[in-house]
């Protein structure tokens, strides 16, 4: 049973076609890594999944609901899908704790104490419970990204989307974020991860995809993808990146 | 013993420090020494002449002291002064309450406080030292400051400095809560009106002016009220501090809403002294209030009922049509407004009251607001029992305060809405908001005031009339919202697109995104321009004189200098203008200081 399904998704920015018909599906509990050169449409595609971008042709189903312009559907899907951005995008005017409890309180209508308990649990899980009362600006990049992951998890999503979560980080901080993501993958979360961290893909991915020029050029298990790729485009990509 | 060890900072070293500082900063070379001497001489001579101007016998300061009442409330009848005092008392009580509730109970070292005091006393000593002994009055030199007084002042100053120095030495590490210091200052201020005597004017039995008696307490009628109000303030502070320990969110919301409510209650009931008639309230207002609160509660209860949900839209549209129809019917104005807010309720209730708990809360809020609204409207629409010679019972500083406060308060929501509208994706809304902003900004404020005073009635439906002050407030608010909108728009532009995306990604609705994420950041980013806007609006209220209102500055520049009857202060324009300038300065400066502190406190989240 696939929890995300896309059928021939196309997307244009003006005259420029960023997605040229993407068809794929993701099973529940699966960890999918999307790789590909810059400008290949990876971000565009995963942003279509929670409708930060609108696709113009084709269909996307998330948890059985089709993404259309219906606001109710969009809000329902957004609260099922957590997203972590490359640039963290924490709310700078709120403390770490408030960042995490905001959506559960206002969208899920949880009580404040309940939301705070859950938030502390999540901070524990991402390893920074002592930073709860600081503001995002007072944290390091790696800590901020972990807060962002906790913020997304606070909504108890079924799916987590990661758009290059470690690209804005210094090397020593990358590990702490990847560790959190690995732990999350092992706990059975459905994840789509856009990343250049091939080590992460080898270790935890169930499947790896390569995007190029708005198209899905290869879809494979990690072993096959890295050791025995089907397409020449993948071989070229791997030779450049490894 | 231990204290003695920590005290190891002998004065010699400090003085050496001072002299070294002087040497390095002021006398480092010949040219800098000359510059220093010259500028000190210039400063001294300028101050000397300013002080001379103030204390010259030519200045008739009684023109100010005698007319303080006129300055504050203009022609408000003395028999009803209790209402003015209740107004002031209520506001100051609220001030104390929010102060106590929001105070961080910051502490400061006694040492640091003493340093501040020393600065103040040195400035005082400086002024005493350089104050001129004689001034020139029409060619002859007149003694204005006798040397004995000077010596007494200097001795006093030095004594104080020694005392503070001692205090500083004995408590080098002790901290004191900042609020206590503020209370000390305020109580000194309040105490001083009992003791300090200022020249004013009295009259004999047959209405002849008696020349300034320098030892008459300034407005001795105000000492007792001010003292009582000071008591209220402390009382409010204590209650606020106590409530803070309870630390409930609802309390802070309650305090905030009393700030919204208090000015409305003041203008509709306390200050106006409405001629309301108990029977009207009992037979008309009470049934209407009960009716509407029941109607609202029913709407809240039923609109989320599964069977009604499909028809929600029709209920909203029906209510809108009804509101418009009622608006044009010749019924009580109260009803028109009530129907309007009922329509608002019907349109928002389904989204706000989506759980039992929130439905209950909304019902309570609704009923309470209906009752309060009806009472406010009764007060505001009844005739006033206060009789004044001019066009309005509001005058002097009361008027300045009123226009500034309501002008700013009303312009805030409108400014924010206009800014959002101007950045909206919907072209119709964007064009309308842009047009409004540009139109309002491109015409001078005075023109708008004239427009409000002369032409507004032409555009309103027959029978709808505003009083002159209300018109001035409306015009001020509209004018200020246009500027505020542009400031807020600047703030909106400074917000990173990622904030919008993150808010969307966690599932916030558009309204939540704006109120919880975007606006708090946008407003924070533009505090400095908003503060300057508020300050200039406060000063611009003086322009309402042009449509025949008696604001503070008008009284100082026109009314008092033209008083030929009674005390006769003909031509005392310098004194009065100076007083007004200092008065405006006191308010704007303390506001600016306050907002700098708030900015600092909020700035914690930035970076
Ligand atoms: N808002 C936009 N307007 C116009 N073109 C856009 C927009 N966003 C993306 N594009 C274009 O769409 C293409 C795909 O962009 P996308 O951000 O999805 O690439 P990506 O694979 O995520 O690349 P990177 O690895 O650099 O993040 C790029 O050529 C980009 O220039
Ligand atoms: Mg990208």
PDB file of C-alpha atoms in Angstrom, chain A:
ATOM      1  CA  UNK A   1       0.000   0.000   0.000  1.00  0.00           C
ATOM      2  CA  UNK A   2       1.668   3.173  -1.115  1.00  0.00           C
ATOM      3  CA  UNK A   3       1.283   6.200   1.066  1.00  0.00           C
ATOM      4  CA  UNK A   4       2.510   8.630  -1.581  1.00  0.00           C
ATOM      5  CA  UNK A   5       1.764   8.150  -5.223  1.00  0.00           C
ATOM      6  CA  UNK A   6       2.534  10.501  -8.071  1.00  0.00           C
ATOM      7  CA  UNK A   7       1.353  10.007 -11.614  1.00  0.00           C
ATOM      8  CA  UNK A   8       3.031  11.865 -14.475  1.00  0.00           C
ATOM      9  CA  UNK A   9       3.535  15.067 -12.496  1.00  0.00           C
ATOM     10  CA  UNK A  10       4.514  18.076 -14.541  1.00  0.00           C
ATOM     11  CA  UNK A  11       5.418  21.560 -13.437  1.00  0.00           C
ATOM     12  CA  UNK A  12       6.406  24.714 -15.250  1.00  0.00           C
ATOM     13  CA  UNK A  13       7.933  27.959 -14.018  1.00  0.00           C
ATOM     14  CA  UNK A  14       6.799  30.302 -16.755  1.00  0.00           C
ATOM     15  CA  UNK A  15       8.083  28.669 -19.908  1.00  0.00           C
ATOM     16  CA  UNK A  16      10.638  26.566 -18.112  1.00  0.00           C
ATOM     17  CA  UNK A  17       9.566  23.006 -17.404  1.00  0.00           C
ATOM     18  CA  UNK A  18      11.022  21.947 -14.049  1.00  0.00           C
ATOM     19  CA  UNK A  19       9.262  18.550 -13.807  1.00  0.00           C
ATOM     20  CA  UNK A  20       8.711  16.541 -16.951  1.00  0.00           C
ATOM     21  CA  UNK A  21       6.382  13.809 -15.830  1.00  0.00           C
ATOM     22  CA  UNK A  22       7.366  12.140 -12.575  1.00  0.00           C
ATOM     23  CA  UNK A  23       5.645   8.867 -11.692  1.00  0.00           C
ATOM     24  CA  UNK A  24       6.608   7.074  -8.517  1.00  0.00           C
ATOM     25  CA  UNK A  25       5.240   5.784  -5.279  1.00  0.00           C
ATOM     26  CA  UNK A  26       6.434   5.378  -1.734  1.00  0.00           C
ATOM     27  CA  UNK A  27       5.338   2.616   0.596  1.00  0.00           C
ATOM     28  CA  UNK A  28       4.527   3.162   4.229  1.00  0.00           C
ATOM     29  CA  UNK A  29       7.665   3.045   6.373  1.00  0.00           C
ATOM     30  CA  UNK A  30       9.945   3.347   3.400  1.00  0.00           C
ATOM     31  CA  UNK A  31      13.000   5.608   3.312  1.00  0.00           C
ATOM     32  CA  UNK A  32      13.529   7.107  -0.094  1.00  0.00           C
ATOM     33  CA  UNK A  33      16.602   9.118  -1.000  1.00  0.00           C
ATOM     34  CA  UNK A  34      16.477  11.434  -3.995  1.00  0.00           C
ATOM     35  CA  UNK A  35      19.769  12.472  -5.522  1.00  0.00           C
ATOM     36  CA  UNK A  36      20.602  14.423  -8.612  1.00  0.00           C
ATOM     37  CA  UNK A  37      22.532  17.414  -9.933  1.00  0.00           C
ATOM     38  CA  UNK A  38      21.638  20.969  -9.051  1.00  0.00           C
ATOM     39  CA  UNK A  39      18.575  22.299 -10.818  1.00  0.00           C
ATOM     40  CA  UNK A  40      17.238  18.861 -11.622  1.00  0.00           C
ATOM     41  CA  UNK A  41      13.907  19.495  -9.866  1.00  0.00           C
ATOM     42  CA  UNK A  42      14.401  17.554  -6.618  1.00  0.00           C
ATOM     43  CA  UNK A  43      13.251  20.394  -4.382  1.00  0.00           C
ATOM     44  CA  UNK A  44      10.437  21.265  -6.707  1.00  0.00           C
ATOM     45  CA  UNK A  45       9.150  17.718  -6.575  1.00  0.00           C
ATOM     46  CA  UNK A  46       9.156  17.202  -2.836  1.00  0.00           C
ATOM     47  CA  UNK A  47       7.665  20.655  -2.326  1.00  0.00           C
ATOM     48  CA  UNK A  48       4.818  19.578  -4.572  1.00  0.00           C
ATOM     49  CA  UNK A  49       4.084  16.755  -2.153  1.00  0.00           C
ATOM     50  CA  UNK A  50       2.937  19.161   0.577  1.00  0.00           C
ATOM     51  CA  UNK A  51       1.787  21.730  -1.915  1.00  0.00           C
ATOM     52  CA  UNK A  52       4.343  24.426  -1.234  1.00  0.00           C
ATOM     53  CA  UNK A  53       4.447  24.319  -5.016  1.00  0.00           C
ATOM     54  CA  UNK A  54       1.521  23.442  -7.254  1.00  0.00           C
ATOM     55  CA  UNK A  55       1.926  20.898 -10.004  1.00  0.00           C
ATOM     56  CA  UNK A  56       0.094  21.772 -13.190  1.00  0.00           C
ATOM     57  CA  UNK A  57      -0.419  18.354 -14.705  1.00  0.00           C
ATOM     58  CA  UNK A  58      -0.659  14.814 -13.387  1.00  0.00           C
ATOM     59  CA  UNK A  59      -1.834  13.670  -9.978  1.00  0.00           C
ATOM     60  CA  UNK A  60      -0.382  13.358  -6.504  1.00  0.00           C
ATOM     61  CA  UNK A  61      -2.029  11.280  -3.787  1.00  0.00           C
ATOM     62  CA  UNK A  62      -0.927  11.515  -0.199  1.00  0.00           C
ATOM     63  CA  UNK A  63      -2.409   9.014   2.224  1.00  0.00           C
ATOM     64  CA  UNK A  64      -5.194   8.416  -0.278  1.00  0.00           C
ATOM     65  CA  UNK A  65      -6.155  12.084  -0.652  1.00  0.00           C
ATOM     66  CA  UNK A  66      -5.544  13.768  -3.977  1.00  0.00           C
ATOM     67  CA  UNK A  67      -3.853  17.163  -3.890  1.00  0.00           C
ATOM     68  CA  UNK A  68      -6.160  19.708  -5.441  1.00  0.00           C
ATOM     69  CA  UNK A  69      -6.870  23.355  -4.823  1.00  0.00           C
ATOM     70  CA  UNK A  70      -9.337  22.427  -2.090  1.00  0.00           C
ATOM     71  CA  UNK A  71      -8.009  24.197   0.994  1.00  0.00           C
ATOM     72  CA  UNK A  72      -9.378  21.605   3.401  1.00  0.00           C
ATOM     73  CA  UNK A  73      -7.420  18.850   1.633  1.00  0.00           C
ATOM     74  CA  UNK A  74      -4.260  20.903   1.633  1.00  0.00           C
ATOM     75  CA  UNK A  75      -4.456  21.657   5.343  1.00  0.00           C
ATOM     76  CA  UNK A  76      -5.247  18.036   6.127  1.00  0.00           C
ATOM     77  CA  UNK A  77      -2.266  16.848   4.120  1.00  0.00           C
ATOM     78  CA  UNK A  78       0.096  19.442   5.541  1.00  0.00           C
ATOM     79  CA  UNK A  79      -0.623  18.294   9.043  1.00  0.00           C
ATOM     80  CA  UNK A  80       0.201  14.710   7.977  1.00  0.00           C
ATOM     81  CA  UNK A  81       3.432  15.657   6.234  1.00  0.00           C
ATOM     82  CA  UNK A  82       6.348  17.181   8.107  1.00  0.00           C
ATOM     83  CA  UNK A  83       8.978  19.120   6.249  1.00  0.00           C
ATOM     84  CA  UNK A  84      12.561  20.029   7.107  1.00  0.00           C
ATOM     85  CA  UNK A  85      14.236  22.736   5.060  1.00  0.00           C
ATOM     86  CA  UNK A  86      17.790  23.349   4.037  1.00  0.00           C
ATOM     87  CA  UNK A  87      17.794  26.713   5.802  1.00  0.00           C
ATOM     88  CA  UNK A  88      15.959  25.459   8.944  1.00  0.00           C
ATOM     89  CA  UNK A  89      13.305  28.202   8.784  1.00  0.00           C
ATOM     90  CA  UNK A  90      12.717  28.247  12.517  1.00  0.00           C
ATOM     91  CA  UNK A  91      10.543  31.085  13.793  1.00  0.00           C
ATOM     92  CA  UNK A  92      13.109  33.512  15.197  1.00  0.00           C
ATOM     93  CA  UNK A  93      10.688  35.376  17.479  1.00  0.00           C
ATOM     94  CA  UNK A  94       9.687  32.241  19.382  1.00  0.00           C
ATOM     95  CA  UNK A  95      11.711  30.131  21.775  1.00  0.00           C
ATOM     96  CA  UNK A  96      12.694  26.598  20.826  1.00  0.00           C
ATOM     97  CA  UNK A  97       9.856  25.231  22.920  1.00  0.00           C
ATOM     98  CA  UNK A  98       7.340  27.639  21.412  1.00  0.00           C
ATOM     99  CA  UNK A  99       8.553  26.764  17.919  1.00  0.00           C
ATOM    100  CA  UNK A 100       7.725  23.146  18.593  1.00  0.00           C
ATOM    101  CA  UNK A 101       4.429  23.612  20.435  1.00  0.00           C
ATOM    102  CA  UNK A 102       2.963  26.252  18.119  1.00  0.00           C
ATOM    103  CA  UNK A 103       1.383  23.987  15.526  1.00  0.00           C
ATOM    104  CA  UNK A 104       0.181  21.281  17.941  1.00  0.00           C
ATOM    105  CA  UNK A 105      -1.594  23.979  19.965  1.00  0.00           C
ATOM    106  CA  UNK A 106      -3.076  25.936  17.076  1.00  0.00           C
ATOM    107  CA  UNK A 107      -3.642  23.247  14.478  1.00  0.00           C
ATOM    108  CA  UNK A 108      -4.091  20.103  16.549  1.00  0.00           C
ATOM    109  CA  UNK A 109      -5.799  22.063  19.365  1.00  0.00           C
ATOM    110  CA  UNK A 110      -3.761  20.365  22.037  1.00  0.00           C
ATOM    111  CA  UNK A 111      -3.585  21.883  25.482  1.00  0.00           C
ATOM    112  CA  UNK A 112      -0.437  23.840  26.252  1.00  0.00           C
ATOM    113  CA  UNK A 113       0.829  21.445  28.925  1.00  0.00           C
ATOM    114  CA  UNK A 114       0.247  18.425  26.730  1.00  0.00           C
ATOM    115  CA  UNK A 115       2.023  20.059  23.811  1.00  0.00           C
ATOM    116  CA  UNK A 116       4.938  21.078  26.019  1.00  0.00           C
ATOM    117  CA  UNK A 117       5.359  17.602  27.437  1.00  0.00           C
ATOM    118  CA  UNK A 118       5.455  16.177  23.949  1.00  0.00           C
ATOM    119  CA  UNK A 119       7.893  18.885  22.858  1.00  0.00           C
ATOM    120  CA  UNK A 120      10.276  18.101  25.706  1.00  0.00           C
ATOM    121  CA  UNK A 121      10.106  14.438  24.771  1.00  0.00           C
ATOM    122  CA  UNK A 122      11.048  15.309  21.199  1.00  0.00           C
ATOM    123  CA  UNK A 123      13.871  17.593  22.292  1.00  0.00           C
ATOM    124  CA  UNK A 124      15.126  14.704  24.399  1.00  0.00           C
ATOM    125  CA  UNK A 125      14.974  12.544  21.315  1.00  0.00           C
ATOM    126  CA  UNK A 126      16.967  14.941  19.151  1.00  0.00           C
ATOM    127  CA  UNK A 127      19.413  15.424  22.008  1.00  0.00           C
ATOM    128  CA  UNK A 128      18.974  19.068  23.054  1.00  0.00           C
ATOM    129  CA  UNK A 129      16.465  19.248  25.916  1.00  0.00           C
ATOM    130  CA  UNK A 130      18.593  21.882  27.664  1.00  0.00           C
ATOM    131  CA  UNK A 131      18.048  24.408  24.842  1.00  0.00           C
ATOM    132  CA  UNK A 132      14.268  24.559  25.242  1.00  0.00           C
ATOM    133  CA  UNK A 133      14.080  28.159  26.426  1.00  0.00           C
ATOM    134  CA  UNK A 134      16.609  29.648  24.056  1.00  0.00           C
ATOM    135  CA  UNK A 135      15.803  31.479  20.879  1.00  0.00           C
ATOM    136  CA  UNK A 136      16.809  29.917  17.543  1.00  0.00           C
ATOM    137  CA  UNK A 137      19.357  32.669  16.972  1.00  0.00           C
ATOM    138  CA  UNK A 138      21.267  31.477  20.010  1.00  0.00           C
ATOM    139  CA  UNK A 139      21.777  27.948  18.678  1.00  0.00           C
ATOM    140  CA  UNK A 140      24.313  26.423  16.315  1.00  0.00           C
ATOM    141  CA  UNK A 141      23.224  25.344  12.860  1.00  0.00           C
ATOM    142  CA  UNK A 142      23.143  21.667  13.761  1.00  0.00           C
ATOM    143  CA  UNK A 143      21.071  22.376  16.860  1.00  0.00           C
ATOM    144  CA  UNK A 144      18.693  24.524  14.847  1.00  0.00           C
ATOM    145  CA  UNK A 145      18.168  21.792  12.309  1.00  0.00           C
ATOM    146  CA  UNK A 146      17.438  19.310  15.081  1.00  0.00           C
ATOM    147  CA  UNK A 147      14.883  21.708  16.496  1.00  0.00           C
ATOM    148  CA  UNK A 148      13.362  21.928  13.024  1.00  0.00           C
ATOM    149  CA  UNK A 149      13.083  18.146  12.928  1.00  0.00           C
ATOM    150  CA  UNK A 150      11.467  18.138  16.368  1.00  0.00           C
ATOM    151  CA  UNK A 151       9.063  20.856  15.228  1.00  0.00           C
ATOM    152  CA  UNK A 152       7.982  18.755  12.273  1.00  0.00           C
ATOM    153  CA  UNK A 153       7.674  15.626  14.410  1.00  0.00           C
ATOM    154  CA  UNK A 154       5.508  17.428  16.977  1.00  0.00           C
ATOM    155  CA  UNK A 155       2.606  17.259  14.551  1.00  0.00           C
ATOM    156  CA  UNK A 156       2.952  13.477  14.621  1.00  0.00           C
ATOM    157  CA  UNK A 157       3.196  13.275  10.846  1.00  0.00           C
ATOM    158  CA  UNK A 158       2.989  10.062   8.865  1.00  0.00           C
ATOM    159  CA  UNK A 159       5.537  11.284   6.353  1.00  0.00           C
ATOM    160  CA  UNK A 160       8.677  13.400   6.702  1.00  0.00           C
ATOM    161  CA  UNK A 161      10.188  15.334   3.837  1.00  0.00           C
ATOM    162  CA  UNK A 162      13.798  16.504   4.048  1.00  0.00           C
ATOM    163  CA  UNK A 163      15.132  18.974   1.499  1.00  0.00           C
ATOM    164  CA  UNK A 164      18.924  18.892   1.770  1.00  0.00           C
ATOM    165  CA  UNK A 165      18.819  19.102   5.556  1.00  0.00           C
ATOM    166  CA  UNK A 166      22.592  19.101   5.968  1.00  0.00           C
ATOM    167  CA  UNK A 167      23.771  21.282   3.076  1.00  0.00           C
ATOM    168  CA  UNK A 168      23.875  24.467   5.123  1.00  0.00           C
ATOM    169  CA  UNK A 169      25.848  22.875   7.944  1.00  0.00           C
ATOM    170  CA  UNK A 170      29.510  22.708   8.855  1.00  0.00           C
ATOM    171  CA  UNK A 171      30.983  19.202   8.510  1.00  0.00           C
ATOM    172  CA  UNK A 172      31.123  18.543  12.259  1.00  0.00           C
ATOM    173  CA  UNK A 173      27.434  19.333  12.624  1.00  0.00           C
ATOM    174  CA  UNK A 174      26.299  17.165   9.740  1.00  0.00           C
ATOM    175  CA  UNK A 175      26.783  14.015  11.759  1.00  0.00           C
ATOM    176  CA  UNK A 176      24.554  15.074  14.640  1.00  0.00           C
ATOM    177  CA  UNK A 177      21.690  15.787  12.246  1.00  0.00           C
ATOM    178  CA  UNK A 178      22.210  12.609  10.229  1.00  0.00           C
ATOM    179  CA  UNK A 179      22.211  10.575  13.450  1.00  0.00           C
ATOM    180  CA  UNK A 180      18.805  11.952  14.338  1.00  0.00           C
ATOM    181  CA  UNK A 181      17.536  11.142  10.858  1.00  0.00           C
ATOM    182  CA  UNK A 182      18.918   7.607  11.006  1.00  0.00           C
ATOM    183  CA  UNK A 183      17.231   7.028  14.315  1.00  0.00           C
ATOM    184  CA  UNK A 184      14.005   8.324  12.806  1.00  0.00           C
ATOM    185  CA  UNK A 185      14.344   6.025   9.797  1.00  0.00           C
ATOM    186  CA  UNK A 186      14.851   3.045  12.080  1.00  0.00           C
ATOM    187  CA  UNK A 187      11.722   3.922  14.030  1.00  0.00           C
ATOM    188  CA  UNK A 188       9.706   3.207  10.888  1.00  0.00           C
ATOM    189  CA  UNK A 189       8.904   6.705   9.672  1.00  0.00           C
ATOM    190  CA  UNK A 190       8.143   7.175   5.990  1.00  0.00           C
ATOM    191  CA  UNK A 191      10.800   9.553   4.717  1.00  0.00           C
ATOM    192  CA  UNK A 192      11.720  11.245   1.486  1.00  0.00           C
ATOM    193  CA  UNK A 193      15.185  12.725   1.729  1.00  0.00           C
ATOM    194  CA  UNK A 194      16.803  14.935  -0.856  1.00  0.00           C
ATOM    195  CA  UNK A 195      20.490  14.834  -0.047  1.00  0.00           C
ATOM    196  CA  UNK A 196      24.007  14.655  -1.347  1.00  0.00           C
ATOM    197  CA  UNK A 197      25.070  12.535   1.641  1.00  0.00           C
ATOM    198  CA  UNK A 198      25.634   9.262  -0.154  1.00  0.00           C
ATOM    199  CA  UNK A 199      26.825   7.589   3.042  1.00  0.00           C
ATOM    200  CA  UNK A 200      23.404   8.193   4.523  1.00  0.00           C
ATOM    201  CA  UNK A 201      21.760   6.768   1.403  1.00  0.00           C
ATOM    202  CA  UNK A 202      23.889   3.620   1.559  1.00  0.00           C
ATOM    203  CA  UNK A 203      23.221   3.076   5.206  1.00  0.00           C
ATOM    204  CA  UNK A 204      19.505   3.685   5.674  1.00  0.00           C
ATOM    205  CA  UNK A 205      17.756   4.133   2.333  1.00  0.00           C
ATOM    206  CA  UNK A 206      15.372   1.471   1.085  1.00  0.00           C
ATOM    207  CA  UNK A 207      15.467   2.980  -2.367  1.00  0.00           C
ATOM    208  CA  UNK A 208      17.477   5.652  -4.165  1.00  0.00           C
ATOM    209  CA  UNK A 209      16.285   7.762  -7.058  1.00  0.00           C
ATOM    210  CA  UNK A 210      18.211   9.948  -9.449  1.00  0.00           C
ATOM    211  CA  UNK A 211      16.624  13.053 -10.891  1.00  0.00           C
ATOM    212  CA  UNK A 212      18.029  14.776 -13.924  1.00  0.00           C
ATOM    213  CA  UNK A 213      16.572  17.632 -15.920  1.00  0.00           C
ATOM    214  CA  UNK A 214      13.103  17.220 -14.410  1.00  0.00           C
ATOM    215  CA  UNK A 215      13.003  13.508 -15.060  1.00  0.00           C
ATOM    216  CA  UNK A 216      13.343  10.408 -12.943  1.00  0.00           C
ATOM    217  CA  UNK A 217      16.273   8.632 -14.610  1.00  0.00           C
ATOM    218  CA  UNK A 218      16.975   5.811 -12.192  1.00  0.00           C
ATOM    219  CA  UNK A 219      15.221   4.082  -9.332  1.00  0.00           C
ATOM    220  CA  UNK A 220      17.047   1.309  -7.528  1.00  0.00           C
ATOM    221  CA  UNK A 221      18.047  -0.312  -4.275  1.00  0.00           C
ATOM    222  CA  UNK A 222      21.079   1.359  -2.685  1.00  0.00           C
ATOM    223  CA  UNK A 223      23.383  -1.596  -3.423  1.00  0.00           C
ATOM    224  CA  UNK A 224      22.445  -1.675  -7.060  1.00  0.00           C
ATOM    225  CA  UNK A 225      22.412   2.116  -7.340  1.00  0.00           C
ATOM    226  CA  UNK A 226      25.959   2.537  -6.120  1.00  0.00           C
ATOM    227  CA  UNK A 227      27.548  -0.678  -7.379  1.00  0.00           C
ATOM    228  CA  UNK A 228      25.671  -1.535 -10.467  1.00  0.00           C
ATOM    229  CA  UNK A 229      23.675   1.410 -11.838  1.00  0.00           C
ATOM    230  CA  UNK A 230      21.354   0.914 -14.764  1.00  0.00           C
ATOM    231  CA  UNK A 231      21.743   4.211 -16.588  1.00  0.00           C
ATOM    232  CA  UNK A 232      24.818   6.000 -17.839  1.00  0.00           C
ATOM    233  CA  UNK A 233      23.549   9.216 -16.322  1.00  0.00           C
ATOM    234  CA  UNK A 234      23.831   7.635 -12.875  1.00  0.00           C
ATOM    235  CA  UNK A 235      27.351   6.447 -13.573  1.00  0.00           C
ATOM    236  CA  UNK A 236      28.339   9.972 -14.586  1.00  0.00           C
ATOM    237  CA  UNK A 237      26.638  11.428 -11.517  1.00  0.00           C
ATOM    238  CA  UNK A 238      28.330   8.930  -9.188  1.00  0.00           C
ATOM    239  CA  UNK A 239      31.722   9.544 -10.740  1.00  0.00           C
ATOM    240  CA  UNK A 240      31.315  13.264 -10.125  1.00  0.00           C
ATOM    241  CA  UNK A 241      30.090  13.001  -6.586  1.00  0.00           C
ATOM    242  CA  UNK A 242      32.156  10.159  -5.127  1.00  0.00           C
TER     243      UNK A 242
END
